[in-house]
Amino acid sequence: MSLGDEREASGGYGGTGQTRTRLPESGGDAYGGTRRGGRSSSRSLVTVVGVVVLLIAAIAFANRGGDDSGSTTGDENKPKSSTTAATGTRPVEGKAAGIPGGFAHDEQGAGSAAANYSVALGSAEMFNTARRHEIVTTVYSPDVATGRQADLDRAYASEEFLANIGLSADGAAPTGQTFISRVIPVGTKVTSFSASAATVEVWYTSLFGLSGNGSTNPVSESWYTTTYQLKWVGNDWKVTDFQQKDGPVPVGRDQRASTADDMTKAVEEYGGFTYAR
């Protein structure tokens, strides 16, 4: 479930807050057989600009010289390539309760831990009591896990919260519909680090809603950044606290929303990843 709209009932990943429910637009149910209608003429302009940008990027890539390591751009504020490029370091091989673990005791390990924990905490499995307890016990530091678990149990047991997102009192989706909650990390940034603690920002997109004909809460996409406080305990990184904010949010492309069947198949057939640099 996303850390924003609907999951605000639990304060994102573990607090308490208010529930917001995004209802379908008045133009029709996204899963009722109608597609998103046409936009204004500005759509053509956006498309043209997008094509031009892609062409420029393609030409620049094709014309790159062989050895330009000595060249400079004059922009001292531009991030180094190592800031965003993948390092090729192998992801962790250990797992606990189905969640990647055994992260390296360095900045990369802290970033990877935060990304993988985001996926677990934002999953539909959090709506199952037994599974939620496993996830919380695995990703949170032992000294805060018990209190966080109690907060989450109260939030996920709220019939009002569950009703607002279209689920029954036991967290089940209506007959013929599939509940979807998935977090997809885009990148991480370690803002502070020591041998015992780290602060990591995770920028991600999330999918949340009910896929199926007649859904009043069709699957939508949202963007957030969550800042995790981690500490090194038991030879691994564990969560102690977090803060969440909206965005950065990219401009949406002119794409038609998929059918309920296509969305359900995609989530069921495309598995997730272990995130590491």
PDB file of C-alpha atoms in Angstrom:
ATOM      1  CA  MET A   1       0.000   0.000   0.000  1.00  0.00           C
ATOM      2  CA  SER A   2       1.306   3.443  -0.740  1.00  0.00           C
ATOM      3  CA  LEU A   3       2.757   5.519   2.039  1.00  0.00           C
ATOM      4  CA  GLY A   4       0.584   8.423   1.062  1.00  0.00           C
ATOM      5  CA  ASP A   5      -3.058   8.519   0.144  1.00  0.00           C
ATOM      6  CA  GLU A   6      -4.661   5.432   1.593  1.00  0.00           C
ATOM      7  CA  ARG A   7      -1.970   4.332   3.989  1.00  0.00           C
ATOM      8  CA  GLU A   8      -2.067   7.644   5.802  1.00  0.00           C
ATOM      9  CA  ALA A   9      -4.421   5.816   8.099  1.00  0.00           C
ATOM     10  CA  SER A  10      -1.358   4.181   9.556  1.00  0.00           C
ATOM     11  CA  GLY A  11       0.908   7.172   9.280  1.00  0.00           C
ATOM     12  CA  GLY A  12       2.674   5.659   6.270  1.00  0.00           C
ATOM     13  CA  TYR A  13       4.481   2.609   7.572  1.00  0.00           C
ATOM     14  CA  GLY A  14       3.662   2.604  11.207  1.00  0.00           C
ATOM     15  CA  GLY A  15       2.089   5.632  12.820  1.00  0.00           C
ATOM     16  CA  THR A  16      -1.426   6.861  13.082  1.00  0.00           C
ATOM     17  CA  GLY A  17      -3.118   9.474  10.965  1.00  0.00           C
ATOM     18  CA  GLN A  18      -6.063  10.229   8.767  1.00  0.00           C
ATOM     19  CA  THR A  19      -7.373   8.192   5.871  1.00  0.00           C
ATOM     20  CA  ARG A  20      -7.711   9.666   2.454  1.00  0.00           C
ATOM     21  CA  THR A  21      -9.440   7.716  -0.290  1.00  0.00           C
ATOM     22  CA  ARG A  22      -8.959   8.607  -3.921  1.00  0.00           C
ATOM     23  CA  LEU A  23     -12.273   8.043  -5.686  1.00  0.00           C
ATOM     24  CA  PRO A  24     -12.547   7.578  -9.443  1.00  0.00           C
ATOM     25  CA  GLU A  25     -13.026  10.681 -11.531  1.00  0.00           C
ATOM     26  CA  SER A  26     -16.488  11.595 -12.694  1.00  0.00           C
ATOM     27  CA  GLY A  27     -15.649  10.601 -16.254  1.00  0.00           C
ATOM     28  CA  GLY A  28     -16.359   6.967 -15.466  1.00  0.00           C
ATOM     29  CA  ASP A  29     -14.976   3.946 -13.670  1.00  0.00           C
ATOM     30  CA  ALA A  30     -11.449   3.169 -14.832  1.00  0.00           C
ATOM     31  CA  TYR A  31     -12.407  -0.496 -14.790  1.00  0.00           C
ATOM     32  CA  GLY A  32     -15.939  -0.074 -16.072  1.00  0.00           C
ATOM     33  CA  GLY A  33     -15.058  -0.291 -19.720  1.00  0.00           C
ATOM     34  CA  THR A  34     -14.254   3.367 -20.319  1.00  0.00           C
ATOM     35  CA  ARG A  35     -10.836   4.764 -21.068  1.00  0.00           C
ATOM     36  CA  ARG A  36      -9.363   8.097 -20.190  1.00  0.00           C
ATOM     37  CA  GLY A  37     -10.683  10.705 -22.567  1.00  0.00           C
ATOM     38  CA  GLY A  38      -8.650  13.007 -24.755  1.00  0.00           C
ATOM     39  CA  ARG A  39      -6.812  15.975 -23.334  1.00  0.00           C
ATOM     40  CA  SER A  40      -6.531  19.453 -24.800  1.00  0.00           C
ATOM     41  CA  SER A  41      -4.411  20.371 -27.795  1.00  0.00           C
ATOM     42  CA  SER A  42      -1.468  20.815 -25.411  1.00  0.00           C
ATOM     43  CA  ARG A  43      -1.132  17.021 -25.601  1.00  0.00           C
ATOM     44  CA  SER A  44       0.330  17.322 -29.124  1.00  0.00           C
ATOM     45  CA  LEU A  45       2.830  19.916 -27.964  1.00  0.00           C
ATOM     46  CA  VAL A  46       3.939  17.718 -25.046  1.00  0.00           C
ATOM     47  CA  THR A  47       4.329  14.761 -27.403  1.00  0.00           C
ATOM     48  CA  VAL A  48       6.403  16.762 -29.885  1.00  0.00           C
ATOM     49  CA  VAL A  49       8.627  18.164 -27.145  1.00  0.00           C
ATOM     50  CA  GLY A  50       9.108  14.671 -25.726  1.00  0.00           C
ATOM     51  CA  VAL A  51      10.157  13.308 -29.129  1.00  0.00           C
ATOM     52  CA  VAL A  52      12.585  16.191 -29.678  1.00  0.00           C
ATOM     53  CA  VAL A  53      14.178  15.609 -26.261  1.00  0.00           C
ATOM     54  CA  LEU A  54      14.575  11.907 -26.990  1.00  0.00           C
ATOM     55  CA  LEU A  55      16.141  12.639 -30.388  1.00  0.00           C
ATOM     56  CA  ILE A  56      18.619  15.065 -28.878  1.00  0.00           C
ATOM     57  CA  ALA A  57      19.558  12.519 -26.218  1.00  0.00           C
ATOM     58  CA  ALA A  58      19.961   9.787 -28.828  1.00  0.00           C
ATOM     59  CA  ILE A  59      22.176  11.967 -31.038  1.00  0.00           C
ATOM     60  CA  ALA A  60      24.325  12.984 -28.087  1.00  0.00           C
ATOM     61  CA  PHE A  61      24.751   9.350 -27.084  1.00  0.00           C
ATOM     62  CA  ALA A  62      25.669   8.272 -30.604  1.00  0.00           C
ATOM     63  CA  ASN A  63      28.223  11.044 -30.991  1.00  0.00           C
ATOM     64  CA  ARG A  64      30.045  10.451 -27.710  1.00  0.00           C
ATOM     65  CA  GLY A  65      33.802  10.388 -28.159  1.00  0.00           C
ATOM     66  CA  GLY A  66      35.973   7.448 -27.273  1.00  0.00           C
ATOM     67  CA  ASP A  67      38.075   8.945 -24.480  1.00  0.00           C
ATOM     68  CA  ASP A  68      36.673  12.126 -22.960  1.00  0.00           C
ATOM     69  CA  SER A  69      37.815  11.469 -19.413  1.00  0.00           C
ATOM     70  CA  GLY A  70      39.872  14.640 -19.496  1.00  0.00           C
ATOM     71  CA  SER A  71      37.021  16.884 -20.611  1.00  0.00           C
ATOM     72  CA  THR A  72      35.157  19.158 -18.236  1.00  0.00           C
ATOM     73  CA  THR A  73      31.700  20.652 -18.388  1.00  0.00           C
ATOM     74  CA  GLY A  74      32.359  23.620 -16.153  1.00  0.00           C
ATOM     75  CA  ASP A  75      29.385  22.692 -13.989  1.00  0.00           C
ATOM     76  CA  GLU A  76      30.818  21.999 -10.556  1.00  0.00           C
ATOM     77  CA  ASN A  77      27.343  21.335  -9.126  1.00  0.00           C
ATOM     78  CA  LYS A  78      26.643  18.448 -11.452  1.00  0.00           C
ATOM     79  CA  PRO A  79      26.664  15.135  -9.531  1.00  0.00           C
ATOM     80  CA  LYS A  80      29.410  12.666 -10.270  1.00  0.00           C
ATOM     81  CA  SER A  81      28.461   9.574 -12.254  1.00  0.00           C
ATOM     82  CA  SER A  82      29.234   7.416  -9.242  1.00  0.00           C
ATOM     83  CA  THR A  83      26.397   9.111  -7.388  1.00  0.00           C
ATOM     84  CA  THR A  84      23.689   7.546  -9.516  1.00  0.00           C
ATOM     85  CA  ALA A  85      25.339   4.746 -11.481  1.00  0.00           C
ATOM     86  CA  ALA A  86      24.979   1.131 -10.411  1.00  0.00           C
ATOM     87  CA  THR A  87      28.163  -0.284  -8.913  1.00  0.00           C
ATOM     88  CA  GLY A  88      27.685  -3.875  -9.955  1.00  0.00           C
ATOM     89  CA  THR A  89      27.958  -5.128  -6.383  1.00  0.00           C
ATOM     90  CA  ARG A  90      25.970  -8.310  -5.974  1.00  0.00           C
ATOM     91  CA  PRO A  91      22.706  -8.077  -4.012  1.00  0.00           C
ATOM     92  CA  VAL A  92      22.493  -9.790  -0.659  1.00  0.00           C
ATOM     93  CA  GLU A  93      21.818 -13.512  -0.646  1.00  0.00           C
ATOM     94  CA  GLY A  94      20.317 -13.875   2.829  1.00  0.00           C
ATOM     95  CA  LYS A  95      16.622 -13.699   3.630  1.00  0.00           C
ATOM     96  CA  ALA A  96      14.489 -13.639   6.759  1.00  0.00           C
ATOM     97  CA  ALA A  97      10.710 -14.085   6.547  1.00  0.00           C
ATOM     98  CA  GLY A  98      11.069 -13.753   2.783  1.00  0.00           C
ATOM     99  CA  ILE A  99      12.703 -10.322   3.095  1.00  0.00           C
ATOM    100  CA  PRO A 100      16.293  -9.728   1.904  1.00  0.00           C
ATOM    101  CA  GLY A 101      18.740  -9.383   4.784  1.00  0.00           C
ATOM    102  CA  GLY A 102      22.391  -9.509   5.721  1.00  0.00           C
ATOM    103  CA  PHE A 103      23.212  -6.128   4.199  1.00  0.00           C
ATOM    104  CA  ALA A 104      26.757  -4.822   4.011  1.00  0.00           C
ATOM    105  CA  HIS A 105      28.000  -2.691   6.897  1.00  0.00           C
ATOM    106  CA  ASP A 106      28.545   0.340   4.671  1.00  0.00           C
ATOM    107  CA  GLU A 107      26.596   3.095   2.903  1.00  0.00           C
ATOM    108  CA  GLN A 108      25.576   0.847   0.037  1.00  0.00           C
ATOM    109  CA  GLY A 109      24.258  -1.743   2.465  1.00  0.00           C
ATOM    110  CA  ALA A 110      22.208   0.875   4.308  1.00  0.00           C
ATOM    111  CA  GLY A 111      20.710   2.133   1.050  1.00  0.00           C
ATOM    112  CA  SER A 112      19.875  -1.362  -0.092  1.00  0.00           C
ATOM    113  CA  ALA A 113      18.282  -2.202   3.258  1.00  0.00           C
ATOM    114  CA  ALA A 114      16.054   0.879   3.125  1.00  0.00           C
ATOM    115  CA  ALA A 115      14.930   0.106  -0.430  1.00  0.00           C
ATOM    116  CA  ASN A 116      14.110  -3.531   0.321  1.00  0.00           C
ATOM    117  CA  TYR A 117      12.336  -2.659   3.550  1.00  0.00           C
ATOM    118  CA  SER A 118      10.204  -0.139   1.646  1.00  0.00           C
ATOM    119  CA  VAL A 119       9.005  -2.924  -0.627  1.00  0.00           C
ATOM    120  CA  ALA A 120       8.045  -5.170   2.290  1.00  0.00           C
ATOM    121  CA  LEU A 121       6.346  -2.444   4.302  1.00  0.00           C
ATOM    122  CA  GLY A 122       4.386  -1.235   1.290  1.00  0.00           C
ATOM    123  CA  SER A 123       3.155  -4.665   0.218  1.00  0.00           C
ATOM    124  CA  ALA A 124      -0.357  -6.093   0.304  1.00  0.00           C
ATOM    125  CA  GLU A 125       0.975  -8.655   2.792  1.00  0.00           C
ATOM    126  CA  MET A 126       0.808  -5.962   5.456  1.00  0.00           C
ATOM    127  CA  PHE A 127      -2.969  -6.471   5.471  1.00  0.00           C
ATOM    128  CA  ASN A 128      -2.561 -10.021   6.744  1.00  0.00           C
ATOM    129  CA  THR A 129      -2.051 -10.010  10.518  1.00  0.00           C
ATOM    130  CA  ALA A 130       0.367 -12.930  10.746  1.00  0.00           C
ATOM    131  CA  ARG A 131       2.400 -11.757   7.789  1.00  0.00           C
ATOM    132  CA  ARG A 132       2.438  -8.173   9.055  1.00  0.00           C
ATOM    133  CA  HIS A 133       3.909  -9.314  12.369  1.00  0.00           C
ATOM    134  CA  GLU A 134       6.675 -11.180  10.514  1.00  0.00           C
ATOM    135  CA  ILE A 135       7.518  -8.137   8.405  1.00  0.00           C
ATOM    136  CA  VAL A 136       7.595  -5.729  11.351  1.00  0.00           C
ATOM    137  CA  THR A 137       9.730  -8.078  13.434  1.00  0.00           C
ATOM    138  CA  THR A 138      12.146  -8.505  10.531  1.00  0.00           C
ATOM    139  CA  VAL A 139      12.668  -4.908   9.399  1.00  0.00           C
ATOM    140  CA  TYR A 140      12.386  -2.949  12.662  1.00  0.00           C
ATOM    141  CA  SER A 141      14.961  -2.773  15.410  1.00  0.00           C
ATOM    142  CA  PRO A 142      13.916  -5.018  18.353  1.00  0.00           C
ATOM    143  CA  ASP A 143      13.675  -2.061  20.729  1.00  0.00           C
ATOM    144  CA  VAL A 144      10.935  -0.400  18.632  1.00  0.00           C
ATOM    145  CA  ALA A 145       9.291  -3.366  16.886  1.00  0.00           C
ATOM    146  CA  THR A 146       6.795  -4.180  19.639  1.00  0.00           C
ATOM    147  CA  GLY A 147       5.454  -0.645  19.855  1.00  0.00           C
ATOM    148  CA  ARG A 148       5.309  -0.252  16.096  1.00  0.00           C
ATOM    149  CA  GLN A 149       3.488  -3.542  15.713  1.00  0.00           C
ATOM    150  CA  ALA A 150       0.815  -2.443  18.185  1.00  0.00           C
ATOM    151  CA  ASP A 151       0.303   0.806  16.263  1.00  0.00           C
ATOM    152  CA  LEU A 152      -0.011  -1.035  12.988  1.00  0.00           C
ATOM    153  CA  ASP A 153      -2.415  -3.614  14.374  1.00  0.00           C
ATOM    154  CA  ARG A 154      -4.739  -0.839  15.537  1.00  0.00           C
ATOM    155  CA  ALA A 155      -4.570   0.906  12.177  1.00  0.00           C
ATOM    156  CA  TYR A 156      -5.108  -2.192  10.036  1.00  0.00           C
ATOM    157  CA  ALA A 157      -7.944  -3.383  12.270  1.00  0.00           C
ATOM    158  CA  SER A 158      -9.934  -0.204  11.646  1.00  0.00           C
ATOM    159  CA  GLU A 159     -13.070  -1.172   9.733  1.00  0.00           C
ATOM    160  CA  GLU A 160     -13.462   2.428   8.607  1.00  0.00           C
ATOM    161  CA  PHE A 161      -9.974   2.449   7.133  1.00  0.00           C
ATOM    162  CA  LEU A 162     -10.516  -0.877   5.374  1.00  0.00           C
ATOM    163  CA  ALA A 163     -13.931   0.179   4.060  1.00  0.00           C
ATOM    164  CA  ASN A 164     -12.505   3.404   2.662  1.00  0.00           C
ATOM    165  CA  ILE A 165     -10.063   1.453   0.500  1.00  0.00           C
ATOM    166  CA  GLY A 166     -12.664  -1.114  -0.538  1.00  0.00           C
ATOM    167  CA  LEU A 167     -11.703  -4.059   1.671  1.00  0.00           C
ATOM    168  CA  SER A 168     -13.807  -6.111   4.082  1.00  0.00           C
ATOM    169  CA  ALA A 169     -13.330  -6.062   7.855  1.00  0.00           C
ATOM    170  CA  ASP A 170     -10.845  -8.953   7.566  1.00  0.00           C
ATOM    171  CA  GLY A 171      -8.819  -7.184   4.863  1.00  0.00           C
ATOM    172  CA  ALA A 172     -10.167  -9.244   1.953  1.00  0.00           C
ATOM    173  CA  ALA A 173     -10.913  -7.825  -1.483  1.00  0.00           C
ATOM    174  CA  PRO A 174     -14.443  -8.075  -2.897  1.00  0.00           C
ATOM    175  CA  THR A 175     -15.263 -11.157  -4.951  1.00  0.00           C
ATOM    176  CA  GLY A 176     -13.866 -10.873  -8.469  1.00  0.00           C
ATOM    177  CA  GLN A 177     -11.368  -8.142  -7.535  1.00  0.00           C
ATOM    178  CA  THR A 178      -7.676  -8.196  -6.650  1.00  0.00           C
ATOM    179  CA  PHE A 179      -6.116  -5.940  -4.032  1.00  0.00           C
ATOM    180  CA  ILE A 180      -2.842  -4.435  -5.240  1.00  0.00           C
ATOM    181  CA  SER A 181      -0.268  -2.656  -3.098  1.00  0.00           C
ATOM    182  CA  ARG A 182       3.283  -2.487  -4.386  1.00  0.00           C
ATOM    183  CA  VAL A 183       6.243  -0.166  -3.871  1.00  0.00           C
ATOM    184  CA  ILE A 184       8.880   0.204  -6.593  1.00  0.00           C
ATOM    185  CA  PRO A 185      12.024   2.057  -5.452  1.00  0.00           C
ATOM    186  CA  VAL A 186      13.581   4.375  -8.032  1.00  0.00           C
ATOM    187  CA  GLY A 187      16.673   5.310  -6.075  1.00  0.00           C
ATOM    188  CA  THR A 188      18.204   5.915  -2.649  1.00  0.00           C
ATOM    189  CA  LYS A 189      20.368   8.606  -1.090  1.00  0.00           C
ATOM    190  CA  VAL A 190      22.384   8.177   2.090  1.00  0.00           C
ATOM    191  CA  THR A 191      22.349  11.561   3.842  1.00  0.00           C
ATOM    192  CA  SER A 192      24.286  10.556   6.964  1.00  0.00           C
ATOM    193  CA  PHE A 193      26.296   7.516   7.930  1.00  0.00           C
ATOM    194  CA  SER A 194      28.302   6.104  10.801  1.00  0.00           C
ATOM    195  CA  ALA A 195      29.250   2.629  11.924  1.00  0.00           C
ATOM    196  CA  SER A 196      26.156   2.443  14.133  1.00  0.00           C
ATOM    197  CA  ALA A 197      23.489   4.491  12.337  1.00  0.00           C
ATOM    198  CA  ALA A 198      22.441   5.784   8.929  1.00  0.00           C
ATOM    199  CA  THR A 199      19.821   8.044   7.394  1.00  0.00           C
ATOM    200  CA  VAL A 200      18.590   7.003   3.964  1.00  0.00           C
ATOM    201  CA  GLU A 201      16.072   8.614   1.624  1.00  0.00           C
ATOM    202  CA  VAL A 202      14.152   6.282  -0.685  1.00  0.00           C
ATOM    203  CA  TRP A 203      12.392   7.761  -3.716  1.00  0.00           C
ATOM    204  CA  TYR A 204       9.759   5.420  -5.076  1.00  0.00           C
ATOM    205  CA  THR A 205       6.536   5.013  -6.975  1.00  0.00           C
ATOM    206  CA  SER A 206       3.679   2.930  -5.639  1.00  0.00           C
ATOM    207  CA  LEU A 207       0.682   1.104  -7.044  1.00  0.00           C
ATOM    208  CA  PHE A 208      -2.408   0.894  -4.897  1.00  0.00           C
ATOM    209  CA  GLY A 209      -6.041  -0.046  -5.381  1.00  0.00           C
ATOM    210  CA  LEU A 210      -8.477  -2.752  -6.400  1.00  0.00           C
ATOM    211  CA  SER A 211      -8.232  -4.308  -9.834  1.00  0.00           C
ATOM    212  CA  GLY A 212     -11.454  -5.755 -11.164  1.00  0.00           C
ATOM    213  CA  ASN A 213     -14.686  -4.813 -12.857  1.00  0.00           C
ATOM    214  CA  GLY A 214     -16.818  -2.583 -10.654  1.00  0.00           C
ATOM    215  CA  SER A 215     -13.895  -1.381  -8.521  1.00  0.00           C
ATOM    216  CA  THR A 216     -14.553   1.969  -6.857  1.00  0.00           C
ATOM    217  CA  ASN A 217     -10.865   2.294  -6.014  1.00  0.00           C
ATOM    218  CA  PRO A 218      -9.006   1.439  -9.246  1.00  0.00           C
ATOM    219  CA  VAL A 219      -5.251   0.950  -9.129  1.00  0.00           C
ATOM    220  CA  SER A 220      -3.456   4.295  -9.196  1.00  0.00           C
ATOM    221  CA  GLU A 221       0.159   5.424  -9.190  1.00  0.00           C
ATOM    222  CA  SER A 222       1.704   7.764  -6.610  1.00  0.00           C
ATOM    223  CA  TRP A 223       5.194   9.093  -5.883  1.00  0.00           C
ATOM    224  CA  TYR A 224       6.846   9.575  -2.483  1.00  0.00           C
ATOM    225  CA  THR A 225      10.156   9.945  -0.705  1.00  0.00           C
ATOM    226  CA  THR A 226      10.564   8.272   2.679  1.00  0.00           C
ATOM    227  CA  THR A 227      13.508   9.027   4.939  1.00  0.00           C
ATOM    228  CA  TYR A 228      14.494   6.046   7.080  1.00  0.00           C
ATOM    229  CA  GLN A 229      16.477   6.127  10.287  1.00  0.00           C
ATOM    230  CA  LEU A 230      18.489   2.904  10.473  1.00  0.00           C
ATOM    231  CA  LYS A 231      20.813   1.446  13.040  1.00  0.00           C
ATOM    232  CA  TRP A 232      23.263  -1.432  12.950  1.00  0.00           C
ATOM    233  CA  VAL A 233      21.992  -4.177  15.223  1.00  0.00           C
ATOM    234  CA  GLY A 234      22.413  -7.950  15.107  1.00  0.00           C
ATOM    235  CA  ASN A 235      24.825  -7.682  12.174  1.00  0.00           C
ATOM    236  CA  ASP A 236      22.252  -5.994   9.948  1.00  0.00           C
ATOM    237  CA  TRP A 237      20.551  -2.665   9.310  1.00  0.00           C
ATOM    238  CA  LYS A 238      17.169  -2.202  11.009  1.00  0.00           C
ATOM    239  CA  VAL A 239      14.563   0.576  10.911  1.00  0.00           C
ATOM    240  CA  THR A 240      14.053   2.754  13.981  1.00  0.00           C
ATOM    241  CA  ASP A 241      11.954   5.588  12.509  1.00  0.00           C
ATOM    242  CA  PHE A 242      10.899   7.250   9.256  1.00  0.00           C
ATOM    243  CA  GLN A 243       9.422  10.409   7.760  1.00  0.00           C
ATOM    244  CA  GLN A 244       7.530  10.628   4.486  1.00  0.00           C
ATOM    245  CA  LYS A 245       6.755  13.337   1.952  1.00  0.00           C
ATOM    246  CA  ASP A 246       5.139  13.516  -1.473  1.00  0.00           C
ATOM    247  CA  GLY A 247       7.185  13.470  -4.680  1.00  0.00           C
ATOM    248  CA  PRO A 248       9.203  14.260  -6.630  1.00  0.00           C
ATOM    249  CA  VAL A 249       6.375  13.557  -9.088  1.00  0.00           C
ATOM    250  CA  PRO A 250       7.143  13.289 -12.832  1.00  0.00           C
ATOM    251  CA  VAL A 251       4.815  14.570 -15.539  1.00  0.00           C
ATOM    252  CA  GLY A 252       2.438  11.812 -16.606  1.00  0.00           C
ATOM    253  CA  ARG A 253       2.672  10.515 -20.166  1.00  0.00           C
ATOM    254  CA  ASP A 254      -0.297  10.291 -22.486  1.00  0.00           C
ATOM    255  CA  GLN A 255      -1.019   6.600 -21.971  1.00  0.00           C
ATOM    256  CA  ARG A 256      -4.321   4.828 -21.695  1.00  0.00           C
ATOM    257  CA  ALA A 257      -5.115   3.075 -18.446  1.00  0.00           C
ATOM    258  CA  SER A 258      -4.902  -0.713 -18.751  1.00  0.00           C
ATOM    259  CA  THR A 259      -7.904  -2.959 -18.327  1.00  0.00           C
ATOM    260  CA  ALA A 260      -8.608  -4.646 -15.011  1.00  0.00           C
ATOM    261  CA  ASP A 261      -7.498  -8.011 -16.421  1.00  0.00           C
ATOM    262  CA  ASP A 262      -4.212  -6.630 -17.732  1.00  0.00           C
ATOM    263  CA  MET A 263      -3.438  -4.929 -14.421  1.00  0.00           C
ATOM    264  CA  THR A 264      -4.229  -8.039 -12.390  1.00  0.00           C
ATOM    265  CA  LYS A 265      -2.130 -10.288 -14.638  1.00  0.00           C
ATOM    266  CA  ALA A 266       0.809  -7.869 -14.520  1.00  0.00           C
ATOM    267  CA  VAL A 267       0.927  -7.784 -10.737  1.00  0.00           C
ATOM    268  CA  GLU A 268       0.497 -11.545 -10.458  1.00  0.00           C
ATOM    269  CA  GLU A 269       3.008 -12.454 -13.184  1.00  0.00           C
ATOM    270  CA  TYR A 270       5.759  -9.859 -12.692  1.00  0.00           C
ATOM    271  CA  GLY A 271       7.746 -10.482  -9.533  1.00  0.00           C
ATOM    272  CA  GLY A 272       9.755  -7.996  -7.520  1.00  0.00           C
ATOM    273  CA  PHE A 273      13.489  -7.576  -7.032  1.00  0.00           C
ATOM    274  CA  THR A 274      16.136  -7.519  -4.375  1.00  0.00           C
ATOM    275  CA  TYR A 275      17.366  -3.936  -4.457  1.00  0.00           C
ATOM    276  CA  ALA A 276      21.072  -3.224  -4.158  1.00  0.00           C
ATOM    277  CA  ARG A 277      23.594  -1.058  -5.949  1.00  0.00           C
TER     278      ARG A 277
END
